[in-house]
Amino acid sequence: MFLMRKEEVQFELKKINDYLSKCSWMDFEFCQMNASQVVMVGSIDQSYNKHAINIKFEQPHFISSLFLWKTDTSKPFIQLVSEEEEFEINTNYQVEQGNYIFKINVEDFEKPPIFIAAKKIFCNILDENPFSKN
């Protein structure tokens, strides 16, 4: 049983991808990771520590990831895996039913190197226009 409808997941993915498609770049890192929640944050300069976006994965089951990465603006940032990818990940990691499996595209990687299985995803856009001069 899924805790979040697929339409709700697709809405959050669209919100994330639409936002990041308007950005020249975005650097990402994990700021929280435990059994109840995985939170990744994006900023245009990690040394400045002003986050522009955060993405929360609730009730995570599995994660395979880099620690720091930059977006590949030529591709959607985050997507649900294909059926073929889902089969391969389920075979290797026995992801529990009711989890969505997300893949994240990263700069300088031909294939997505980040996969996260979780029951829910939420996006919070903290800075609508991080590239504006203040």
PDB file of C-alpha atoms in Angstrom:
ATOM      1  CA  MET A   1       0.000   0.000   0.000  1.00  0.00           C
ATOM      2  CA  PHE A   2       1.344   3.410  -1.000  1.00  0.00           C
ATOM      3  CA  LEU A   3       1.110   6.248   1.531  1.00  0.00           C
ATOM      4  CA  MET A   4       1.247   8.870  -1.221  1.00  0.00           C
ATOM      5  CA  ARG A   5      -0.693   8.707  -4.467  1.00  0.00           C
ATOM      6  CA  LYS A   6       1.386   8.582  -7.640  1.00  0.00           C
ATOM      7  CA  GLU A   7      -0.257  11.833  -8.809  1.00  0.00           C
ATOM      8  CA  GLU A   8       1.003  13.557  -5.654  1.00  0.00           C
ATOM      9  CA  VAL A   9       4.495  12.206  -6.247  1.00  0.00           C
ATOM     10  CA  GLN A  10       4.417  13.385  -9.879  1.00  0.00           C
ATOM     11  CA  PHE A  11       3.266  16.848  -8.711  1.00  0.00           C
ATOM     12  CA  GLU A  12       6.269  17.135  -6.363  1.00  0.00           C
ATOM     13  CA  LEU A  13       8.667  15.895  -9.069  1.00  0.00           C
ATOM     14  CA  LYS A  14       7.293  18.442 -11.544  1.00  0.00           C
ATOM     15  CA  LYS A  15       7.632  21.233  -8.975  1.00  0.00           C
ATOM     16  CA  ILE A  16      11.281  20.270  -8.364  1.00  0.00           C
ATOM     17  CA  ASN A  17      12.178  19.848 -12.038  1.00  0.00           C
ATOM     18  CA  ASP A  18      10.391  23.046 -13.108  1.00  0.00           C
ATOM     19  CA  TYR A  19      12.205  25.049 -10.451  1.00  0.00           C
ATOM     20  CA  LEU A  20      15.643  23.597 -11.212  1.00  0.00           C
ATOM     21  CA  SER A  21      15.172  24.007 -14.970  1.00  0.00           C
ATOM     22  CA  LYS A  22      15.074  27.790 -14.369  1.00  0.00           C
ATOM     23  CA  CYS A  23      18.341  27.723 -12.402  1.00  0.00           C
ATOM     24  CA  SER A  24      21.760  28.005 -14.014  1.00  0.00           C
ATOM     25  CA  TRP A  25      23.076  25.376 -11.582  1.00  0.00           C
ATOM     26  CA  MET A  26      22.455  24.030  -8.110  1.00  0.00           C
ATOM     27  CA  ASP A  27      24.815  22.252  -5.712  1.00  0.00           C
ATOM     28  CA  PHE A  28      23.275  19.554  -3.510  1.00  0.00           C
ATOM     29  CA  GLU A  29      24.143  17.730  -0.320  1.00  0.00           C
ATOM     30  CA  PHE A  30      22.363  15.746   2.383  1.00  0.00           C
ATOM     31  CA  CYS A  31      21.698  17.664   5.571  1.00  0.00           C
ATOM     32  CA  GLN A  32      19.752  14.931   7.381  1.00  0.00           C
ATOM     33  CA  MET A  33      19.597  11.190   7.025  1.00  0.00           C
ATOM     34  CA  ASN A  34      17.895   8.780   9.410  1.00  0.00           C
ATOM     35  CA  ALA A  35      15.286   6.027   9.377  1.00  0.00           C
ATOM     36  CA  SER A  36      12.369   8.462   9.251  1.00  0.00           C
ATOM     37  CA  GLN A  37      13.611  11.095   6.828  1.00  0.00           C
ATOM     38  CA  VAL A  38      16.284  11.914   4.262  1.00  0.00           C
ATOM     39  CA  VAL A  39      16.661  15.607   3.453  1.00  0.00           C
ATOM     40  CA  MET A  40      18.741  16.985   0.609  1.00  0.00           C
ATOM     41  CA  VAL A  41      19.329  20.702   0.198  1.00  0.00           C
ATOM     42  CA  GLY A  42      20.323  22.705  -2.827  1.00  0.00           C
ATOM     43  CA  SER A  43      22.138  26.012  -2.944  1.00  0.00           C
ATOM     44  CA  ILE A  44      24.023  28.032  -5.527  1.00  0.00           C
ATOM     45  CA  ASP A  45      27.045  28.240  -3.220  1.00  0.00           C
ATOM     46  CA  GLN A  46      27.532  25.673  -0.467  1.00  0.00           C
ATOM     47  CA  SER A  47      30.018  27.870   1.372  1.00  0.00           C
ATOM     48  CA  TYR A  48      27.348  30.552   1.804  1.00  0.00           C
ATOM     49  CA  ASN A  49      24.956  28.068   3.493  1.00  0.00           C
ATOM     50  CA  LYS A  50      21.798  29.700   2.143  1.00  0.00           C
ATOM     51  CA  HIS A  51      19.573  26.928   0.824  1.00  0.00           C
ATOM     52  CA  ALA A  52      17.332  27.559  -2.156  1.00  0.00           C
ATOM     53  CA  ILE A  53      15.454  24.240  -2.118  1.00  0.00           C
ATOM     54  CA  ASN A  54      15.059  21.262   0.149  1.00  0.00           C
ATOM     55  CA  ILE A  55      13.675  17.877  -0.786  1.00  0.00           C
ATOM     56  CA  LYS A  56      12.423  15.512   1.906  1.00  0.00           C
ATOM     57  CA  PHE A  57      12.023  11.782   1.463  1.00  0.00           C
ATOM     58  CA  GLU A  58       9.911  10.322   4.245  1.00  0.00           C
ATOM     59  CA  GLN A  59      10.140   6.759   5.492  1.00  0.00           C
ATOM     60  CA  PRO A  60      13.156   5.912   3.339  1.00  0.00           C
ATOM     61  CA  HIS A  61      13.941   2.276   2.662  1.00  0.00           C
ATOM     62  CA  PHE A  62      17.083   2.484   0.539  1.00  0.00           C
ATOM     63  CA  ILE A  63      19.598   5.047  -0.676  1.00  0.00           C
ATOM     64  CA  SER A  64      22.581   4.807  -3.010  1.00  0.00           C
ATOM     65  CA  SER A  65      24.238   8.153  -3.425  1.00  0.00           C
ATOM     66  CA  LEU A  66      27.121  10.547  -3.723  1.00  0.00           C
ATOM     67  CA  PHE A  67      27.623  12.946  -0.814  1.00  0.00           C
ATOM     68  CA  LEU A  68      27.865  16.166  -2.859  1.00  0.00           C
ATOM     69  CA  TRP A  69      26.800  16.816  -6.433  1.00  0.00           C
ATOM     70  CA  LYS A  70      25.769  19.409  -9.004  1.00  0.00           C
ATOM     71  CA  THR A  71      22.671  19.325 -11.146  1.00  0.00           C
ATOM     72  CA  ASP A  72      22.822  18.431 -14.810  1.00  0.00           C
ATOM     73  CA  THR A  73      20.616  21.176 -16.222  1.00  0.00           C
ATOM     74  CA  SER A  74      20.258  19.376 -19.572  1.00  0.00           C
ATOM     75  CA  LYS A  75      18.114  16.643 -17.959  1.00  0.00           C
ATOM     76  CA  PRO A  76      15.259  16.495 -15.463  1.00  0.00           C
ATOM     77  CA  PHE A  77      16.808  16.493 -11.985  1.00  0.00           C
ATOM     78  CA  ILE A  78      14.614  13.786 -10.432  1.00  0.00           C
ATOM     79  CA  GLN A  79      12.391  11.068 -11.890  1.00  0.00           C
ATOM     80  CA  LEU A  80      10.785   7.802 -10.928  1.00  0.00           C
ATOM     81  CA  VAL A  81      12.794   4.838 -12.163  1.00  0.00           C
ATOM     82  CA  SER A  82      11.667   2.880 -15.214  1.00  0.00           C
ATOM     83  CA  GLU A  83      10.131  -0.583 -14.805  1.00  0.00           C
ATOM     84  CA  GLU A  84      13.431  -2.139 -15.905  1.00  0.00           C
ATOM     85  CA  GLU A  85      15.417  -0.114 -13.344  1.00  0.00           C
ATOM     86  CA  GLU A  86      12.838  -0.903 -10.675  1.00  0.00           C
ATOM     87  CA  PHE A  87      13.171  -4.643 -11.354  1.00  0.00           C
ATOM     88  CA  GLU A  88      16.983  -4.466 -11.113  1.00  0.00           C
ATOM     89  CA  ILE A  89      16.937  -2.438  -7.879  1.00  0.00           C
ATOM     90  CA  ASN A  90      14.288  -4.706  -6.335  1.00  0.00           C
ATOM     91  CA  THR A  91      16.346  -7.758  -7.275  1.00  0.00           C
ATOM     92  CA  ASN A  92      19.470  -6.334  -5.638  1.00  0.00           C
ATOM     93  CA  TYR A  93      18.001  -4.544  -2.617  1.00  0.00           C
ATOM     94  CA  GLN A  94      14.556  -6.085  -1.962  1.00  0.00           C
ATOM     95  CA  VAL A  95      12.761  -2.750  -1.741  1.00  0.00           C
ATOM     96  CA  GLU A  96       9.548  -3.125   0.228  1.00  0.00           C
ATOM     97  CA  GLN A  97       6.259  -2.700  -1.580  1.00  0.00           C
ATOM     98  CA  GLY A  98       4.777   0.775  -1.116  1.00  0.00           C
ATOM     99  CA  ASN A  99       8.022   2.621  -1.804  1.00  0.00           C
ATOM    100  CA  TYR A 100       8.648   4.827  -4.797  1.00  0.00           C
ATOM    101  CA  ILE A 101      12.135   4.598  -6.265  1.00  0.00           C
ATOM    102  CA  PHE A 102      13.597   7.900  -7.408  1.00  0.00           C
ATOM    103  CA  LYS A 103      16.650   8.497  -9.574  1.00  0.00           C
ATOM    104  CA  ILE A 104      18.606  11.734  -9.634  1.00  0.00           C
ATOM    105  CA  ASN A 105      20.618  12.983 -12.588  1.00  0.00           C
ATOM    106  CA  VAL A 106      23.989  14.517 -11.796  1.00  0.00           C
ATOM    107  CA  GLU A 107      26.472  16.595 -13.766  1.00  0.00           C
ATOM    108  CA  ASP A 108      29.253  14.576 -15.470  1.00  0.00           C
ATOM    109  CA  PHE A 109      27.415  11.237 -15.123  1.00  0.00           C
ATOM    110  CA  GLU A 110      25.908   9.529 -18.160  1.00  0.00           C
ATOM    111  CA  LYS A 111      23.458   7.543 -15.998  1.00  0.00           C
ATOM    112  CA  PRO A 112      21.890   8.640 -12.713  1.00  0.00           C
ATOM    113  CA  PRO A 113      24.217   7.700  -9.819  1.00  0.00           C
ATOM    114  CA  ILE A 114      21.682   8.444  -7.067  1.00  0.00           C
ATOM    115  CA  PHE A 115      18.710   6.246  -6.156  1.00  0.00           C
ATOM    116  CA  ILE A 116      16.369   6.709  -3.217  1.00  0.00           C
ATOM    117  CA  ALA A 117      13.440   4.495  -2.266  1.00  0.00           C
ATOM    118  CA  ALA A 118      10.928   6.152   0.051  1.00  0.00           C
ATOM    119  CA  LYS A 119       7.221   6.239   0.752  1.00  0.00           C
ATOM    120  CA  LYS A 120       6.819  10.025   0.376  1.00  0.00           C
ATOM    121  CA  ILE A 121       8.540  13.030  -1.177  1.00  0.00           C
ATOM    122  CA  PHE A 122       8.036  16.721  -0.470  1.00  0.00           C
ATOM    123  CA  CYS A 123       9.737  19.791  -1.868  1.00  0.00           C
ATOM    124  CA  ASN A 124      10.093  23.178  -0.221  1.00  0.00           C
ATOM    125  CA  ILE A 125      11.346  26.018  -2.410  1.00  0.00           C
ATOM    126  CA  LEU A 126      13.048  28.480  -0.089  1.00  0.00           C
ATOM    127  CA  ASP A 127      14.325  30.974  -2.669  1.00  0.00           C
ATOM    128  CA  GLU A 128      12.180  31.464  -5.777  1.00  0.00           C
ATOM    129  CA  ASN A 129      14.974  33.290  -7.590  1.00  0.00           C
ATOM    130  CA  PRO A 130      18.380  32.392  -6.124  1.00  0.00           C
ATOM    131  CA  PHE A 131      20.246  34.094  -8.983  1.00  0.00           C
ATOM    132  CA  SER A 132      18.742  37.554  -8.506  1.00  0.00           C
ATOM    133  CA  LYS A 133      21.040  40.249  -7.163  1.00  0.00           C
ATOM    134  CA  ASN A 134      19.949  41.404  -3.738  1.00  0.00           C
TER     135      ASN A 134
END
